[in-house]
Short mmCIF file of C-alpha atoms and ligand atoms in Angstrom, two decimals:
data_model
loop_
_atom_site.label_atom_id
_atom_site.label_comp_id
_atom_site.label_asym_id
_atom_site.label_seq_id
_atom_site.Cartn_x
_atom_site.Cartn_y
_atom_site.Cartn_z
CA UNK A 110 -95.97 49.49 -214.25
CA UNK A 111 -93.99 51.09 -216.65
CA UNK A 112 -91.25 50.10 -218.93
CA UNK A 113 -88.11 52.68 -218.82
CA UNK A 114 -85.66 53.89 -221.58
CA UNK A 115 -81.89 52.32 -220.58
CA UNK A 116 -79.10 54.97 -221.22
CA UNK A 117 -76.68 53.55 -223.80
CA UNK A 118 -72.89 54.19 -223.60
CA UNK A 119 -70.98 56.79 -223.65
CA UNK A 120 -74.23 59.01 -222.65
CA UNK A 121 -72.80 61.33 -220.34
CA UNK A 122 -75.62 60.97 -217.80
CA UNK A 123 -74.12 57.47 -216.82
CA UNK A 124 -70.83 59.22 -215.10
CA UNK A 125 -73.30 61.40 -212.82
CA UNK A 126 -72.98 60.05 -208.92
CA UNK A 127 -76.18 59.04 -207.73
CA UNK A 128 -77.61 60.59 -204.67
CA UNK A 129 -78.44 58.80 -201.78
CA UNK A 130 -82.22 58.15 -200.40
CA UNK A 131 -83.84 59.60 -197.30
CA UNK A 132 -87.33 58.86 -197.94
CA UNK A 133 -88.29 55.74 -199.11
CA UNK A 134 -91.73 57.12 -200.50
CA UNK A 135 -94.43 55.78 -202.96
CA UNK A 136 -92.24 57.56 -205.95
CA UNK A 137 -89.13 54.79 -205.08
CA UNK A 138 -91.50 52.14 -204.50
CA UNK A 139 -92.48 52.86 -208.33
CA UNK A 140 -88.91 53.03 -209.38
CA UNK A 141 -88.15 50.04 -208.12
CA UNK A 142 -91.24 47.91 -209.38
CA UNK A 143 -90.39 49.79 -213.06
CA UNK A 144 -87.02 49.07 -213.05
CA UNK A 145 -87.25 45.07 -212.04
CA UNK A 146 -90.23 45.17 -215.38
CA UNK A 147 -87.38 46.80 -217.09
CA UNK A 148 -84.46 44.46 -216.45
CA UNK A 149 -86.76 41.40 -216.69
CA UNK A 150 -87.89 42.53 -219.99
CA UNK A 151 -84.31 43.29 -221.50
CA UNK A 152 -83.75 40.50 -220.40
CA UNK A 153 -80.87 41.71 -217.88
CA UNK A 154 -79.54 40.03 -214.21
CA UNK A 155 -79.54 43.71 -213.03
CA UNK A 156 -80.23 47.45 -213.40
CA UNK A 157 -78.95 50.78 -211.44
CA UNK A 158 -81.27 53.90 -211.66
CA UNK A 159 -78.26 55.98 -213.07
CA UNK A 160 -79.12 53.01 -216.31
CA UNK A 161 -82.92 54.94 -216.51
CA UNK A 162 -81.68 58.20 -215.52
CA UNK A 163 -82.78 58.50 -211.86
CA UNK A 164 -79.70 59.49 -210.05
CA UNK A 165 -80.40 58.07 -206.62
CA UNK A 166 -79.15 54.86 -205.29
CA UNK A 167 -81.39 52.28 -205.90
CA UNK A 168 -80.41 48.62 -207.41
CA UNK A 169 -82.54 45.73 -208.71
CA UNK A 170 -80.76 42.10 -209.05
CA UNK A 171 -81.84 38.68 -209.94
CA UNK A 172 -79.39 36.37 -210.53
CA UNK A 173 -82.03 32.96 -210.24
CA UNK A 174 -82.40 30.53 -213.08
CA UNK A 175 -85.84 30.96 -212.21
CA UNK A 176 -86.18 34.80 -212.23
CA UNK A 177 -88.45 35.00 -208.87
CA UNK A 178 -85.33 35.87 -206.71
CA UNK A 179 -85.77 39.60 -206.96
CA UNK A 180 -83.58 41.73 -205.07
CA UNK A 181 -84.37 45.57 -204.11
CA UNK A 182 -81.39 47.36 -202.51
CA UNK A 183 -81.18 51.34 -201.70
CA UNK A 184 -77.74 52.85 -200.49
CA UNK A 185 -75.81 49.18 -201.25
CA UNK A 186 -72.52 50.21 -199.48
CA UNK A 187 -69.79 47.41 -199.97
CA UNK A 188 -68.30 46.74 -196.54
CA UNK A 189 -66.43 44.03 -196.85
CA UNK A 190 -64.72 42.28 -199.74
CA UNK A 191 -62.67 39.20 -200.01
CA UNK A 192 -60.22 37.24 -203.09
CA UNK A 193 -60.41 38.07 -206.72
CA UNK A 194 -62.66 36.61 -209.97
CA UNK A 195 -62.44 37.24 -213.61
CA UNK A 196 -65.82 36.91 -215.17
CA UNK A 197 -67.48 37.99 -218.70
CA UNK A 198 -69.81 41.05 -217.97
CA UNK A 199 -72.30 42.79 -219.82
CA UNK A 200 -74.34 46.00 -219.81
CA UNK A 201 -77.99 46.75 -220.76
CA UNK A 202 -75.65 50.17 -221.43
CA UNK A 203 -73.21 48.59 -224.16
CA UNK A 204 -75.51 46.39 -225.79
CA UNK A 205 -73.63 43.69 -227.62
CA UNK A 206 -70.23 44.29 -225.50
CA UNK A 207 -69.20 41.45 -223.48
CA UNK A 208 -65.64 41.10 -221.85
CA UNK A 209 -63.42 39.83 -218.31
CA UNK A 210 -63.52 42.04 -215.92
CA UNK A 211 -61.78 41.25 -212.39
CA UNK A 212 -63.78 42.15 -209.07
CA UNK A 213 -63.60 40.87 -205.24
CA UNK A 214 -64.25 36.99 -205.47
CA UNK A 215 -67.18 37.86 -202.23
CA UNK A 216 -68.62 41.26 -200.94
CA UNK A 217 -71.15 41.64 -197.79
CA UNK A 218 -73.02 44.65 -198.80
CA UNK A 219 -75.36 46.53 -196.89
CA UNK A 220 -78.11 47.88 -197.73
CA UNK A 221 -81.84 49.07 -196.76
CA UNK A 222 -84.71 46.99 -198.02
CA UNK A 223 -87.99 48.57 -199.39
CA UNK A 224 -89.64 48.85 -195.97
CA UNK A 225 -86.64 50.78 -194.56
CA UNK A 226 -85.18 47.92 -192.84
CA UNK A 227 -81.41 47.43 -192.91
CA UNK A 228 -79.83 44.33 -194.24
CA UNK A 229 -76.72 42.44 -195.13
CA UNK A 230 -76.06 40.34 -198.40
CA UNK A 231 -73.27 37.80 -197.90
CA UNK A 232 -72.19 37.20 -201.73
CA UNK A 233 -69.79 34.97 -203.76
CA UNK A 234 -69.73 34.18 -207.55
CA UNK A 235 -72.41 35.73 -210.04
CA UNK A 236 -74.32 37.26 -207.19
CA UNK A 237 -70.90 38.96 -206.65
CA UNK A 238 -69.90 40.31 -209.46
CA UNK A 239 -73.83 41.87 -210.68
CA UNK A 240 -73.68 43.65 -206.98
CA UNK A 241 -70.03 45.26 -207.91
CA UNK A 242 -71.41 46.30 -211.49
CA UNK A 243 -74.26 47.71 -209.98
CA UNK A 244 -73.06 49.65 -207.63
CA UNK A 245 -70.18 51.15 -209.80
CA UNK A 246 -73.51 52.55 -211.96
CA UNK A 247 -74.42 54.46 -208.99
CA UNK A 248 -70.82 55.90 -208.94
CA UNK A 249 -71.19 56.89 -211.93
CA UNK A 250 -68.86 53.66 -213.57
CA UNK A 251 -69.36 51.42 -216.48
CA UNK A 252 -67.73 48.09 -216.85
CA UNK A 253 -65.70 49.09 -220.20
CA UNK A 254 -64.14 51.49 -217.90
CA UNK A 255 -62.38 48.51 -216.51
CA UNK A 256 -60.68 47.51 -219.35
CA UNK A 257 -57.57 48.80 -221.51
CA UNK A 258 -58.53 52.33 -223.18
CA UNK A 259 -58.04 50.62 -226.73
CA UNK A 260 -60.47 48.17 -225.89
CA UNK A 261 -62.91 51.15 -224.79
CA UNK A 262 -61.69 52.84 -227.85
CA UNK A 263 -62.62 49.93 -230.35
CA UNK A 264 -66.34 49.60 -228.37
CA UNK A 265 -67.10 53.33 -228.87
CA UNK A 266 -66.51 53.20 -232.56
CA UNK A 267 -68.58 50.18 -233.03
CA UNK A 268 -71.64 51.41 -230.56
CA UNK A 269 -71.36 54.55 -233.04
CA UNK A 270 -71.57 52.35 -236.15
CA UNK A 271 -74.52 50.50 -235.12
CA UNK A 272 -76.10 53.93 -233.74
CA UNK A 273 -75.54 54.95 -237.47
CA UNK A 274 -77.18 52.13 -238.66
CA UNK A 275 -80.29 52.03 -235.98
CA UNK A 276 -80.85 55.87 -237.08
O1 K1U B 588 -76.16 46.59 -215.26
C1 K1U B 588 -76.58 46.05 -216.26
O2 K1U B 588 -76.53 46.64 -217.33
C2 K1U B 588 -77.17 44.67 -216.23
C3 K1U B 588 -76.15 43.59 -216.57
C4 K1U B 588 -75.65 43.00 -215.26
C5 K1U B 588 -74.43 42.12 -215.32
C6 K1U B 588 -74.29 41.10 -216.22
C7 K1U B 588 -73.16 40.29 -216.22
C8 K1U B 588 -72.18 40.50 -215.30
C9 K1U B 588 -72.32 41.54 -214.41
C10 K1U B 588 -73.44 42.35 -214.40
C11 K1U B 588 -76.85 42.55 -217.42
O3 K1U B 588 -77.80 41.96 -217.01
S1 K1U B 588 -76.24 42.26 -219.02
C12 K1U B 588 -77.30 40.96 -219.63
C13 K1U B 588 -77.00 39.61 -219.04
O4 K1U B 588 -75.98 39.42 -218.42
C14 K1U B 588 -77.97 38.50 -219.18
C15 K1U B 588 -79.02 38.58 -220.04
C16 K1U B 588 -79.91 37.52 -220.15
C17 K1U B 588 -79.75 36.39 -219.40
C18 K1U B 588 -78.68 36.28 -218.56
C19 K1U B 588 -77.79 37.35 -218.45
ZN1 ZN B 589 -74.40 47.69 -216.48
#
């Protein structure tokens, strides 16, 4: 198992559109078990390959108190979605950025598991929200992009003054 490097906002690499996966081979089975080390480690709730510059679509999730509810999801298509929330997000991408975004209050998303085998996640509240974040990653969206361009102004000067100060 590896540990992976998370892109950090504005990287251009984050806006690419992740591919979709034909072959769920050894090499995705390795991405996957990678990326859930990586997001427990950060620690994080979730992580999209785009995050660890894999551009296919591939998203790991665990929303659990307990952090042994791991969730593995290639080609997560939303197909249905239901109400409206406003909740405080974050990013492994813009460390230290927190702010309201406002997605679907419940989504059913499809999706294939890691033996192939397609499946359907029925989702309100945190679970919710993580599964819309993620799967704007793939699509090559950050959460910032959801709020007012001064706000995104105001984060990308301050994630280039602490890059100034972490150099
Ligand atoms: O995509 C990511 O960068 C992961 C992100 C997911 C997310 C968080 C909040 C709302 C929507 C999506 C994170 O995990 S940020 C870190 C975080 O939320 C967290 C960290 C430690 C414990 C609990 C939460
Ligand atoms: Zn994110």
């Amino acid at each position: 198992m590896a540990l992976l490097p998370i892109l950090r906002f504005p990287d251009p690499r984050l806006k690419k559109v992740a591919a979709p996966v034909h072959n769920i081979d050894a090499s995705i089975k390795r991405l996957a078990r990678d990326m859930a080390e990586t997001m427990y480690e950060a620690p994080g709730i979730g992580l999209a390959a785009t995050q660890v510059d894999v551009h296919v679509r591939l998203i790991v999730i665990d929303t659990s108190e307990t952090h042994d509810q791991l969730l593995t999801l290639i080609n997560p298509e939303i197909v249905e979605s239901q109400g409206t929330q406003v909740c405080e997000e974050g990013c492994l991408s813009v460390p230290g950025i927190y702010d309201k975004v406002e997605r679907a209050e419940s989504v059913v998303v499809r999706y294939l598991d890691l033996e192939g085998v397609e499946r359907t996640i029925d989702a309100d509240g945190l679970l919710a929200v993580c599964l819309q974040h993620e799967i704007d990653h793939l699509d090559g969206k950050v959460f910032v992009e959801h709020l007012s361009l001064l706000k995104q102004t105001r984060i990308k000067a301050k994630l280039a003054k602490q890059a100034k100060i972490t150099a």
